[in-house]
Amino acid sequence: MRFEDAWALADTVGGWLTEAQGRLLWDSARHLTPGGRIVEIGSHQGRSTVVLGLAAASVGARVTAIDPFVEGAMFGGQSTRAKFEANIAAAGLTGVVDLLPMKSQDALTTWSGDIDLLYIDGKHDYWTVVDDLGWTEHLSLGALTLIHDSFCSVGVTSALLHHVLVRGRLRYLRRETTMAVFDRAAPTGADRKRLMAELPWFSRNVTIKAARRLHATPVLKAMKHDSPYDPY
Ligand SMILES: C[S@@+](CC[C@H](N)C(=O)[O-])C[C@H]1O[C@@H](n2cnc3c(N)ncnc32)[C@H](O)[C@@H]1O
């Protein structure tokens, strides 16, 4: 299967993943070998899960999708779980994707086994992201961690700064818009500087988010932000 065919399916599923971000997930998952394990934190209706699942199926890997399906207007609760399950079945991925319908922090307490690709897109506050980064303990050698909403969310970004700059546990490699790629390695000075170099872009994104909430249209125009959404 080509990425274009996978994306045609994933793009029928509601969510926030862009095509370029989907391609980054796809390319990362296609490097796995048979028996490989992907863990996804935050699945919603399954937009990113379908991309990861189809890539996993094509190389003989599997996906564990973790989401408690939180209630509320933003994420939709149990009706979202029904959509997720229908979307996974429609993509032919029922035998490839295992769902853990619980918080990532609870799933981590009983997890054992190596992870070959970790995708984090769950709750975006600082403490939850710090907990989610605890999953990196299970990464196999050379495995990647991809994190959505890096450099547009205060919680996600401050947790990343802590892990890269203070704890020195992750190395920042690159990003596609707000989807950042890390590997598990002690960062050098140059790796740290590469992360710091994203901070002006982070400030821009946070300013846009604030301006949107304040309905500060002239600010948004000056910053050339014409999307009806926050930067992601
Ligand atoms: C931004 S959405 C994920 C979008 C999804 N990756 C996609 O491509 O459409 C965030 C999801 O995180 C879930 N979530 C919230 N708290 C969580 C937690 N503690 N652990 C795992 N997922 C959580 C929400 O229920 C929601 O479905």
Coordinates of C-alpha atoms and ligand atoms in Angstrom, one line a residue:
M1 CA 0.0 0.0 0.0
R2 CA 1.2 3.5 -0.8
F3 CA 0.9 6.4 1.7
E4 CA -1.6 8.1 -0.7
D5 CA -4.0 5.1 -0.4
A6 CA -3.6 5.1 3.4
W7 CA -4.3 8.8 3.6
A8 CA -7.4 8.5 1.4
L9 CA -8.8 6.3 4.2
A10 CA -7.5 8.2 7.2
D11 CA -8.7 11.5 5.7
T12 CA -12.4 10.3 6.1
V13 CA -11.8 10.2 9.9
G14 CA -12.3 13.4 11.9
G15 CA -9.3 14.8 13.7
W16 CA -6.5 17.3 13.5
L17 CA -3.7 15.4 11.8
T18 CA -2.5 17.1 8.6
E19 CA -1.5 15.1 5.5
A20 CA 2.2 16.1 5.9
Q21 CA 2.1 14.9 9.6
G22 CA 0.4 11.7 8.5
R23 CA 3.2 11.1 6.0
L24 CA 5.8 11.5 8.8
L25 CA 3.9 8.9 10.9
W26 CA 3.7 6.6 7.9
D27 CA 7.4 6.9 7.0
S28 CA 8.4 6.3 10.7
A29 CA 6.1 3.2 11.0
R30 CA 7.2 1.7 7.7
H31 CA 10.8 1.4 9.1
L32 CA 9.6 -1.2 11.6
T33 CA 10.2 -4.9 11.2
P34 CA 7.7 -7.8 11.6
G35 CA 6.6 -8.2 15.2
G36 CA 7.3 -4.5 15.9
R37 CA 5.1 -2.6 18.4
I38 CA 3.7 1.0 18.0
V39 CA 2.1 2.7 21.0
E40 CA -0.2 5.6 20.3
I41 CA -1.3 7.8 23.2
G42 CA -4.5 9.8 22.3
S43 CA -6.5 8.2 19.4
H44 CA -9.8 10.2 19.3
Q45 CA -11.7 8.9 16.3
G46 CA -8.7 7.1 14.9
R47 CA -7.3 9.5 12.2
S48 CA -3.7 8.9 13.2
T49 CA -4.4 5.3 14.3
V50 CA -5.5 4.4 10.7
V51 CA -2.3 5.8 9.3
L52 CA -0.2 3.9 11.8
G53 CA -2.3 0.8 11.6
L54 CA -2.1 0.6 7.8
A55 CA 1.7 1.2 7.9
A56 CA 2.1 -1.4 10.7
A57 CA 0.0 -4.0 8.8
S58 CA 2.2 -3.5 5.7
V59 CA 5.3 -4.5 7.6
G60 CA 3.9 -7.0 10.1
A61 CA 3.9 -4.7 13.1
R62 CA 1.0 -3.9 15.6
V63 CA -0.5 -0.8 17.2
T64 CA -1.6 -0.3 20.8
A65 CA -4.0 2.6 20.9
I66 CA -4.6 4.2 24.3
D67 CA -7.4 6.6 25.0
P68 CA -9.9 6.9 27.9
F69 CA -12.3 8.7 25.5
V70 CA -12.8 11.7 27.8
E71 CA -16.3 13.2 28.0
G72 CA -17.0 16.7 27.0
A73 CA -17.7 18.9 24.0
M74 CA -14.1 18.7 22.6
F75 CA -13.5 15.0 22.5
G76 CA -17.0 13.5 22.7
G77 CA -16.7 10.6 25.2
Q78 CA -18.2 7.2 24.5
S79 CA -19.7 8.2 21.2
T80 CA -16.1 8.9 20.1
R81 CA -15.1 5.4 21.1
A82 CA -17.9 4.0 18.9
K83 CA -16.6 6.1 16.0
F84 CA -13.0 4.9 16.7
E85 CA -14.0 1.3 16.6
A86 CA -16.1 1.7 13.5
N87 CA -13.2 3.5 11.7
I88 CA -10.7 0.9 12.7
A89 CA -13.0 -1.9 11.4
A90 CA -13.7 0.0 8.2
A91 CA -9.9 0.3 7.5
G92 CA -9.6 -3.5 8.0
L93 CA -7.4 -3.0 11.1
T94 CA -9.4 -4.8 13.8
G95 CA -6.6 -7.5 14.0
V96 CA -3.8 -5.0 14.0
V97 CA -4.9 -2.3 16.5
D98 CA -5.4 -3.2 20.2
L99 CA -7.4 -0.6 22.1
L100 CA -6.6 0.2 25.8
P101 CA -9.6 2.4 26.7
M102 CA -7.9 4.0 29.7
K103 CA -5.6 6.9 30.7
S104 CA -2.0 6.5 29.5
Q105 CA -0.8 6.9 33.0
D106 CA -2.9 3.9 34.1
A107 CA -1.8 1.8 31.1
L108 CA 1.9 2.5 31.8
T109 CA 1.6 0.9 35.3
T110 CA 1.0 -2.6 33.8
W111 CA 2.9 -2.2 30.5
S112 CA 5.8 -4.6 29.8
G113 CA 7.6 -5.2 26.6
D114 CA 9.6 -3.1 24.1
I115 CA 8.1 -0.3 22.0
D116 CA 9.5 0.4 18.5
L117 CA 7.6 3.6 17.8
L118 CA 5.8 5.9 20.3
Y119 CA 3.3 8.6 19.2
I120 CA 2.1 11.0 21.9
D121 CA -1.1 13.1 21.2
G122 CA -3.1 12.7 24.5
K123 CA -3.8 15.3 27.2
H124 CA -1.6 18.4 26.7
D125 CA -0.9 19.7 30.2
Y126 CA 2.6 19.6 31.5
W127 CA 2.2 16.9 34.1
T128 CA 0.4 14.5 31.7
V129 CA 3.0 15.0 29.0
V130 CA 5.8 14.4 31.6
D131 CA 4.0 11.1 32.5
D132 CA 3.6 10.2 28.8
L133 CA 7.3 10.7 28.3
G134 CA 7.7 8.0 30.9
W135 CA 6.8 5.6 28.1
T136 CA 10.1 6.3 26.5
E137 CA 11.6 3.9 29.1
H138 CA 10.2 1.1 27.0
L139 CA 11.7 2.2 23.7
S140 CA 13.9 -0.2 22.0
L141 CA 17.3 1.0 20.8
G142 CA 17.1 3.6 18.0
A143 CA 13.3 3.9 18.4
L144 CA 11.6 7.2 17.7
T145 CA 9.1 9.2 19.6
L146 CA 6.8 11.6 17.7
I147 CA 4.9 14.2 19.6
H148 CA 2.0 16.2 18.2
D149 CA 1.4 19.9 19.3
S150 CA 5.1 20.4 20.1
F151 CA 5.9 24.1 20.0
C152 CA 2.2 25.3 20.1
S153 CA 1.1 24.1 23.5
V154 CA 2.7 25.5 26.7
G155 CA 2.2 22.1 28.5
V156 CA 3.7 20.0 25.8
T157 CA 6.6 22.4 25.1
S158 CA 7.6 22.9 28.7
A159 CA 7.6 19.1 29.3
L160 CA 9.8 18.7 26.2
L161 CA 12.2 21.4 27.4
H162 CA 12.4 19.6 30.8
H163 CA 13.2 16.2 29.2
V164 CA 15.7 17.5 26.6
L165 CA 17.4 20.4 28.4
V166 CA 17.2 19.4 32.1
R167 CA 17.0 15.6 32.2
G168 CA 18.9 15.0 28.9
R169 CA 16.9 11.9 28.0
L170 CA 15.7 12.8 24.5
R171 CA 17.3 14.1 21.4
Y172 CA 15.3 16.5 19.2
L173 CA 15.7 15.5 15.5
R174 CA 13.2 17.5 13.4
R175 CA 9.6 18.5 13.0
E176 CA 6.8 18.6 10.5
T177 CA 4.8 21.7 11.6
T178 CA 4.0 20.8 15.2
M179 CA 4.8 17.1 15.0
A180 CA 8.3 16.8 16.5
V181 CA 10.5 13.7 16.2
F182 CA 12.9 12.6 19.0
D183 CA 15.1 9.6 19.7
R184 CA 16.2 8.2 23.0
A185 CA 19.7 9.5 23.4
A186 CA 21.7 12.0 25.6
P187 CA 21.5 15.3 23.7
T188 CA 24.7 17.1 22.8
G189 CA 25.0 20.9 23.0
A190 CA 24.1 21.1 19.3
D191 CA 21.0 19.0 19.9
R192 CA 19.9 21.3 22.8
K193 CA 20.5 24.4 20.6
R194 CA 18.3 22.9 17.8
L195 CA 15.5 22.6 20.3
M196 CA 16.0 26.1 21.7
A197 CA 15.9 27.5 18.1
E198 CA 12.3 26.5 17.9
L199 CA 11.3 28.8 20.8
P200 CA 10.6 31.9 18.6
W201 CA 8.2 29.7 16.6
F202 CA 6.6 28.5 19.8
S203 CA 6.2 32.2 20.9
R204 CA 4.5 33.0 17.6
N205 CA 2.1 30.1 18.0
V206 CA 1.2 31.0 21.5
T207 CA 0.7 34.6 20.5
I208 CA -1.7 33.5 17.8
K209 CA -3.6 31.3 20.2
A210 CA -4.0 34.2 22.6
A211 CA -5.0 36.6 19.8
R212 CA -7.7 34.1 18.7
R213 CA -9.2 34.0 22.2
L214 CA -9.1 37.8 22.4
H215 CA -10.6 38.1 18.9
A216 CA -7.6 40.4 18.1
T217 CA -8.2 40.3 14.3
P218 CA -5.5 43.0 13.5
V219 CA -2.9 40.9 15.4
L220 CA -3.9 37.7 13.5
K221 CA -3.8 39.6 10.2
A222 CA -0.4 41.0 11.0
M223 CA 0.8 37.5 11.8
K224 CA -0.8 36.2 8.6
H225 CA -2.9 33.6 10.4
D226 CA -6.0 33.1 8.4
S227 CA -6.9 29.6 9.6
P228 CA -10.1 29.1 11.7
Y229 CA -8.0 26.9 14.0
D230 CA -5.1 27.3 16.4
P231 CA -1.7 26.5 14.9
Y232 CA -1.1 22.7 15.0
Ligands
LIG1 C1 -6.0 15.6 20.1 S1 -6.9 14.1 20.4 C2 -6.0 12.9 19.6 C3 -6.2 13.0 18.1 C4 -5.8 11.8 17.3 N1 -4.4 11.4 17.5 C5 -6.0 12.0 15.8 O1 -5.2 11.8 15.0 O2 -7.2 12.5 15.5 C6 -6.5 13.9 22.1 C7 -7.0 12.6 22.7 O3 -6.4 12.3 23.9 C8 -7.3 11.7 24.7 N2 -6.8 11.8 26.1 C9 -7.1 12.7 27.1 N3 -6.4 12.4 28.2 C10 -5.7 11.2 28.0 C11 -4.9 10.4 28.8 N4 -4.6 10.7 30.1 N5 -4.3 9.3 28.2 C12 -4.6 9.0 26.9 N6 -5.4 9.8 26.1 C13 -5.9 10.9 26.6 C14 -8.6 12.3 24.5 O4 -9.7 11.5 24.8 C15 -8.5 12.6 23.0 O5 -9.2 11.6 22.3

